XYZ file of N, CA, C and O in Angstrom:
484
model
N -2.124 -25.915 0.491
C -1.106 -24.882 0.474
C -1.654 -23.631 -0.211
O -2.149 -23.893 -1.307
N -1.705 -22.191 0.177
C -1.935 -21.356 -0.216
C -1.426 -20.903 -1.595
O -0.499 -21.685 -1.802
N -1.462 -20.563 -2.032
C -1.034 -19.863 -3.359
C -1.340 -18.620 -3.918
O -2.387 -18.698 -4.560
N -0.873 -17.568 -3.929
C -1.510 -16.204 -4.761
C -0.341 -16.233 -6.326
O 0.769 -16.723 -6.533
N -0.942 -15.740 -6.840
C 0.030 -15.324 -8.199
C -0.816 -14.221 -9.049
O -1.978 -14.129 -9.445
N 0.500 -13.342 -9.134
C -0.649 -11.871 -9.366
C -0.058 -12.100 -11.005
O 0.891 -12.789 -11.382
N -0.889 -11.351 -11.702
C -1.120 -10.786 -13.345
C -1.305 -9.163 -13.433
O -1.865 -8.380 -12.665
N -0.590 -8.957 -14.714
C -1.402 -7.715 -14.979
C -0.300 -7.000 -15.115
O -0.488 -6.465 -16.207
N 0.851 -6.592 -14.682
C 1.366 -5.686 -14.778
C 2.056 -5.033 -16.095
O 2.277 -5.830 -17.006
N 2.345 -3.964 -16.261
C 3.247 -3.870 -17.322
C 3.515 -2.417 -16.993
O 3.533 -1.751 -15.958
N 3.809 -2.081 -18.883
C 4.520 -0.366 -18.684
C 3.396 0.154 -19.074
O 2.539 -0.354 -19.797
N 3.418 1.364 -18.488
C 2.127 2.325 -19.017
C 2.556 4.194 -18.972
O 3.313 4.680 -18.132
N 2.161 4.643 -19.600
C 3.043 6.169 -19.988
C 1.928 6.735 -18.771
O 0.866 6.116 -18.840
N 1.950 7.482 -17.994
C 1.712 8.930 -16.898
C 0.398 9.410 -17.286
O 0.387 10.262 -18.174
N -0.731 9.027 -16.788
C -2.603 8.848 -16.563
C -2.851 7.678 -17.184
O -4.024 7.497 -17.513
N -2.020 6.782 -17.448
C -3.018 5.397 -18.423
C -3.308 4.362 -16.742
O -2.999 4.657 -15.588
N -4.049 3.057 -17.332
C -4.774 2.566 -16.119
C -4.002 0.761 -16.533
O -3.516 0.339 -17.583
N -4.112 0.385 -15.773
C -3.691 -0.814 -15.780
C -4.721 -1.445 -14.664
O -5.266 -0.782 -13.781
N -4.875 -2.804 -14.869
C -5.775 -3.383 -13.934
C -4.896 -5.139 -13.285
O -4.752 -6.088 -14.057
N -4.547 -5.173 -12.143
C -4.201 -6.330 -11.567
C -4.834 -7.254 -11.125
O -5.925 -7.083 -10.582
N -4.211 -8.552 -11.286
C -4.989 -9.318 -10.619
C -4.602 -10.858 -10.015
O -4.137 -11.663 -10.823
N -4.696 -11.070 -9.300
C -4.133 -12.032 -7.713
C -5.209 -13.334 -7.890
O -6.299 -13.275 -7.321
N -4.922 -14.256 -8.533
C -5.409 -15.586 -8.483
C -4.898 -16.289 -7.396
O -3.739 -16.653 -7.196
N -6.151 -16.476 -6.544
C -5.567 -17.165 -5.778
C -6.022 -18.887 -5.117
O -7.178 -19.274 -5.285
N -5.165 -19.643 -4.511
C -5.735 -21.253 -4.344
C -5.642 -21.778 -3.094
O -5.328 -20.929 -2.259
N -5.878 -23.395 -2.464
C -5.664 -23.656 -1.338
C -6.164 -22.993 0.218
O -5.730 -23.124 1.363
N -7.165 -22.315 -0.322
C -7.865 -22.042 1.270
C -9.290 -21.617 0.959
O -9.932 -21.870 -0.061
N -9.621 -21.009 1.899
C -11.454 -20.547 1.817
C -11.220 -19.170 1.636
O -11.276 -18.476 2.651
N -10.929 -18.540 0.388
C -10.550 -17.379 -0.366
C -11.653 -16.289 0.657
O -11.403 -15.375 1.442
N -12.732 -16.823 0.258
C -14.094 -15.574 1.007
C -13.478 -15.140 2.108
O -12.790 -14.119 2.084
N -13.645 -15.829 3.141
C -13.141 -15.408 4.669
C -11.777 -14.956 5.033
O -11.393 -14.934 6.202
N -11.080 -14.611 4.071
C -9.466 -14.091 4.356
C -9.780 -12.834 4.037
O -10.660 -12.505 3.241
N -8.888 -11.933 4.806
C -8.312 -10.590 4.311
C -7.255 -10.868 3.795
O -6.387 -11.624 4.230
N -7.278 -9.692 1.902
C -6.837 -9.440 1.302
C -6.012 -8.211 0.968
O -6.768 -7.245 0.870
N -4.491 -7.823 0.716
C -4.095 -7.036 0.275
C -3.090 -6.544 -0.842
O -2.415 -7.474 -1.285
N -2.787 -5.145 -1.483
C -2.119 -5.355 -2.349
C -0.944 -4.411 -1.701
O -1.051 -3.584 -0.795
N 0.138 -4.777 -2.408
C 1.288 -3.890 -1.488
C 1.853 -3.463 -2.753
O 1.420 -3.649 -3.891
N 3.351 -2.595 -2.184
C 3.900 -2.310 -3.604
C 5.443 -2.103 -2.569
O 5.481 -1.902 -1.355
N 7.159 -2.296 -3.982
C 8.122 -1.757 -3.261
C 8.849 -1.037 -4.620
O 8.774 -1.174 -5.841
N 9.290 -0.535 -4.057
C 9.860 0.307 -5.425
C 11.113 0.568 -4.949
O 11.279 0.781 -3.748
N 12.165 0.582 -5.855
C 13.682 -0.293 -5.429
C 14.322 0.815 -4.608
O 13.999 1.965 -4.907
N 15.146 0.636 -3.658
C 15.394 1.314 -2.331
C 14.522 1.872 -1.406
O 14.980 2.697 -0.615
N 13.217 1.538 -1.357
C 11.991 1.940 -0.821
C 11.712 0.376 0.145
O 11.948 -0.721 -0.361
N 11.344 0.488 1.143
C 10.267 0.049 2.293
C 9.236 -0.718 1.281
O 8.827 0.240 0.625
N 8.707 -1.638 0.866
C 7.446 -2.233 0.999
C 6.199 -1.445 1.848
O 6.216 -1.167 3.047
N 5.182 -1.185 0.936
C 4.208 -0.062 1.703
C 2.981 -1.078 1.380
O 2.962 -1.908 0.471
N 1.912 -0.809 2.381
C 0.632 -1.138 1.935
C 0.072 0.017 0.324
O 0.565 1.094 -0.013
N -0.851 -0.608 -0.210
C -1.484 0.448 -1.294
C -3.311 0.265 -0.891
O -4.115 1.174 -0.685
N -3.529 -1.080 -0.880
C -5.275 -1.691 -1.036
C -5.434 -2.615 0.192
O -4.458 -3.310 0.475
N -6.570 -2.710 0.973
C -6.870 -4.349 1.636
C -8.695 -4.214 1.624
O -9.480 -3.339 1.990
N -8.807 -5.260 1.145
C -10.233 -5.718 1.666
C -10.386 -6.922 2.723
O -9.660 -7.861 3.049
N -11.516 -6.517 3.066
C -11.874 -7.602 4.025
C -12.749 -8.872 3.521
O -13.064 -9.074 2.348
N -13.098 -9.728 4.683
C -14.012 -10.833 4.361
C -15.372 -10.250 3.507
O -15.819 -10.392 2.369
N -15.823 -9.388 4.950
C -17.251 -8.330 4.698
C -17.612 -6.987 3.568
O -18.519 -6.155 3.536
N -16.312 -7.279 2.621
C -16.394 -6.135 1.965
C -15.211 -4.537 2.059
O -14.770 -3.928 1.085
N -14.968 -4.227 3.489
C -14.613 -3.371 3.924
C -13.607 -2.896 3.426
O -12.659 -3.525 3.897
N -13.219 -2.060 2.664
C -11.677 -1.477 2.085
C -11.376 -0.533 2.944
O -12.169 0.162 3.579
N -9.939 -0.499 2.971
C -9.221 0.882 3.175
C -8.147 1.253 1.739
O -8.078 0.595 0.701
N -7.515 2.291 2.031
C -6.199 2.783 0.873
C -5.522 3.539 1.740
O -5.935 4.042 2.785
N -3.854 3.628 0.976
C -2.804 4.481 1.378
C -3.236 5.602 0.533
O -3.512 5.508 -0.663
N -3.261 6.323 1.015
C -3.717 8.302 0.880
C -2.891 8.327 -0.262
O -3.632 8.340 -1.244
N -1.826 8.339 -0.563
C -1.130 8.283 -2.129
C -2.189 7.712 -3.556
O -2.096 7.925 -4.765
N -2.989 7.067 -2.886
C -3.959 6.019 -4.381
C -5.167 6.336 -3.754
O -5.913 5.604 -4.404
N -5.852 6.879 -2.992
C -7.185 7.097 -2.724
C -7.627 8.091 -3.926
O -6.972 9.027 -4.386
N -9.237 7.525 -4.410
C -9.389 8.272 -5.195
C -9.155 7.625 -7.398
O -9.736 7.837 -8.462
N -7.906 6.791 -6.877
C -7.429 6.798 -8.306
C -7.520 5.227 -7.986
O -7.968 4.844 -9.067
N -7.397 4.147 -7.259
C -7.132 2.849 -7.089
C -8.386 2.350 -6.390
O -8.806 2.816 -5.331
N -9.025 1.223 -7.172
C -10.208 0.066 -6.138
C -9.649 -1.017 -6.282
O -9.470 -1.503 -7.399
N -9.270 -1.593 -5.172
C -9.423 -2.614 -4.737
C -10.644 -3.615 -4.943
O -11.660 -2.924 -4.872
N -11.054 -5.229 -5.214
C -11.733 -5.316 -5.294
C -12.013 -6.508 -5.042
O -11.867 -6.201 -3.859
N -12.361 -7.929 -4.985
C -12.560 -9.236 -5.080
C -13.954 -10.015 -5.876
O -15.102 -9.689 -5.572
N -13.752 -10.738 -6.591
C -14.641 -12.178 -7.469
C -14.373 -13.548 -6.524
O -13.529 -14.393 -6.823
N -15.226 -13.623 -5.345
C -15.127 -14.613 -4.500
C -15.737 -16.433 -5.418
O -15.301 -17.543 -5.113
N -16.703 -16.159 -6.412
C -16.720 -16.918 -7.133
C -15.776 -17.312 -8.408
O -16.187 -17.954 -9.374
N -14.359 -16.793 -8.242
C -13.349 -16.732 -9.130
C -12.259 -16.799 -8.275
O -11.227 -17.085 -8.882
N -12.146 -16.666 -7.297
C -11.151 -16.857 -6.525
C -10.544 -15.778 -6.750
O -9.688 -15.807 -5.866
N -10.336 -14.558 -7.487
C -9.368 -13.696 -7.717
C -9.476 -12.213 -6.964
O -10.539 -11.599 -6.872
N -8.429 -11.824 -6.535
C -8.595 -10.417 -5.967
C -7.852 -9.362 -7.408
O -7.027 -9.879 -8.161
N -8.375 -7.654 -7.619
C -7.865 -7.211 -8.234
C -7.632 -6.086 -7.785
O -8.122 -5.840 -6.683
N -6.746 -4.929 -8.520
C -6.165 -3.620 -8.207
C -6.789 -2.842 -9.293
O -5.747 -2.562 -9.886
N -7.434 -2.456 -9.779
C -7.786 -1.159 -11.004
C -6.844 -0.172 -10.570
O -6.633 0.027 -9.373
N -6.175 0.555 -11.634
C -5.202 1.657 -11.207
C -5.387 2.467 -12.305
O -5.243 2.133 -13.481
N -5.855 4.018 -11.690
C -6.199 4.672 -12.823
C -5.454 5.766 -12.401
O -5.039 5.900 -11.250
N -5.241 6.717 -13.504
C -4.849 7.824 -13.232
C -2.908 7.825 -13.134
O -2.186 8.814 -13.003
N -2.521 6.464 -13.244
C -1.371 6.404 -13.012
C -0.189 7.409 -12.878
O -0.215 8.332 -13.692
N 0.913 7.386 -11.930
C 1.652 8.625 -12.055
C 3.200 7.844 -12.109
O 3.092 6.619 -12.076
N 4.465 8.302 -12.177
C 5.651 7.485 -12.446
C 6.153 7.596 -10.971
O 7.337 7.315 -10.783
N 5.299 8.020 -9.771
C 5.597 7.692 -8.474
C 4.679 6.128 -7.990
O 4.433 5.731 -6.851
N 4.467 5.751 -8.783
C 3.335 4.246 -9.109
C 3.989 3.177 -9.292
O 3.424 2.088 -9.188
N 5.633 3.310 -9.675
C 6.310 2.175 -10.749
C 6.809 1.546 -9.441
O 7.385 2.186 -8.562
N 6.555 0.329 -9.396
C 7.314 -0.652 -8.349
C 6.715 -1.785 -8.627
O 5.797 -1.890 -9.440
N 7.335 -2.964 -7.779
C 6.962 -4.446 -8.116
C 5.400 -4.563 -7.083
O 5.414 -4.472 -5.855
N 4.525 -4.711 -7.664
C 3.302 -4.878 -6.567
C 3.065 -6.564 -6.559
O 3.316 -7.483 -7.339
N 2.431 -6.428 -5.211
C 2.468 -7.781 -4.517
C 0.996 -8.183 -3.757
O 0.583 -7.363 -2.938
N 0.172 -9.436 -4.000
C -0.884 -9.483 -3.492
C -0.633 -10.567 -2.150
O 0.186 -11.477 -2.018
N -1.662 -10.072 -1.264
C -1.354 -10.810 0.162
C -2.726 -11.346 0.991
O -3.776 -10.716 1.121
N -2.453 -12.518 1.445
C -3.841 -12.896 2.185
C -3.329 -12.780 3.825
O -2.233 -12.320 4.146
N -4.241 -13.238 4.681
C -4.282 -13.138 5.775
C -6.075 -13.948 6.479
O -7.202 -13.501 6.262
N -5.712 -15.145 7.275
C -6.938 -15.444 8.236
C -8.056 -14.282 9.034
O -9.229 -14.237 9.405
N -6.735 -13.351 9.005
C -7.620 -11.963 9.910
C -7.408 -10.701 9.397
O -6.751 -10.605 8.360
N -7.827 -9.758 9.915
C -8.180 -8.432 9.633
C -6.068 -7.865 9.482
O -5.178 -8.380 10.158
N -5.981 -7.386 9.030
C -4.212 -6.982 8.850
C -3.563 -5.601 8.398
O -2.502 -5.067 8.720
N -4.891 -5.102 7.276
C -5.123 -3.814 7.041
C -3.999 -3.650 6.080
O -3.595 -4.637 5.465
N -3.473 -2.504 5.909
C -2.004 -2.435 5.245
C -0.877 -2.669 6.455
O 0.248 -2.375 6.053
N -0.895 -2.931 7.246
C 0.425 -3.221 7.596
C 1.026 -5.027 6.589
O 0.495 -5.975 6.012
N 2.359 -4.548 6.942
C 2.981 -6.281 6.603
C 2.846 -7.317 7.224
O 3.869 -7.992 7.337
N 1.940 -7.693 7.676
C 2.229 -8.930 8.677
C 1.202 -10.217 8.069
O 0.462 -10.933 8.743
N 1.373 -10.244 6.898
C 0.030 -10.633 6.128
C 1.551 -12.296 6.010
O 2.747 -12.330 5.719
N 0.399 -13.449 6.476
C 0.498 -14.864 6.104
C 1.044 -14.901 4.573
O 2.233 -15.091 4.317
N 0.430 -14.776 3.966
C 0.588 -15.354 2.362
C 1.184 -13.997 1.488
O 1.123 -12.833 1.883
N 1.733 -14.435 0.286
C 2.316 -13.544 -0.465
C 2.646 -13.793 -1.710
O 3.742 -14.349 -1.631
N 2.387 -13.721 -2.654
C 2.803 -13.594 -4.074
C 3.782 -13.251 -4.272
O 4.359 -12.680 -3.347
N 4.519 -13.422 -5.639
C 5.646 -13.566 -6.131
C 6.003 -11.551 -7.221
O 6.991 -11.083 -7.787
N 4.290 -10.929 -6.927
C 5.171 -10.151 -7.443
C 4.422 -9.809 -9.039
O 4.039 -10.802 -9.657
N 4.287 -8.902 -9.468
C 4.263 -8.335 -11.105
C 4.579 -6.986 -10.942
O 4.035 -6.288 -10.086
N 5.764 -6.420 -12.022
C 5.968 -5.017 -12.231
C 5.462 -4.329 -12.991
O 5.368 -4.407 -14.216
N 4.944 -3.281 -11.951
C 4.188 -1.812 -13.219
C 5.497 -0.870 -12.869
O 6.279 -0.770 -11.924
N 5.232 0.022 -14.665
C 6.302 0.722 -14.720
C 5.435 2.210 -15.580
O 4.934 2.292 -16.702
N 5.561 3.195 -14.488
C 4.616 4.475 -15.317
C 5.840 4.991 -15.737
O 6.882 4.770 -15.122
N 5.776 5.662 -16.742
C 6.915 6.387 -17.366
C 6.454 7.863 -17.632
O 5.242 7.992 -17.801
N 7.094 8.806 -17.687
C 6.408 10.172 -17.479
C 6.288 10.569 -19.049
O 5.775 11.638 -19.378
């Protein structure tokens, strides 16, 4: 059975950095695409991060620049570095796997339960 469970979140005041991170179990971690999402309350669920098997990242144009995405395939864990933080940042973020390529859209297999960052201005 799959499992992700993300860490990391908390409050952080407007440019501080917080770093996430998505432990995850029950499959062949390497060969999945990975992503991180975020929803922030009356808001849509958006992509933010995804990597691939091969390395390959993309970002939502909002965090390019300030957010890497990243993976420890010998740790099983995927992470978010978030720097530069802004209080358009604060929502519950969510880490996600997938057998195949998925990118930021939602259509990602697996899903975590979730940790809240909260930038405050």
């Amino acid at each position: 059975q799959v499992q992700l469970v993300e860490s990391g979140g908390g409050s952080v005041q407007a440019g501080g950095s917080l770093r996430l991170s998505c432990a995850t179990s029950g499959y062949r971690y390497s060969s999945y695409c990975m992503g991180w999402f975020r929803q922030a309350p009356g808001k849509e669920r958006e992509g933010v991060a995804a990597i691939d098997d091969d390395g390959t990242t993309i970002y939502a144009d909002s965090v390019k620049g300030r957010f890497t995405i990243s993976k420890d395939n010998a740790k099983n864990t995927l992470y978010l570095q978030m720097n530069s933080l802004k209080p358009e940042d604060t929502a519950m973020y969510y880490c996600a796997a997938d057998e195949t390529w998925v990118g930021l859209n939602n259509e990602y297999n697996y899903w975590g339960q979730g940790t809240q960052v909260t930038v405050s201005s």
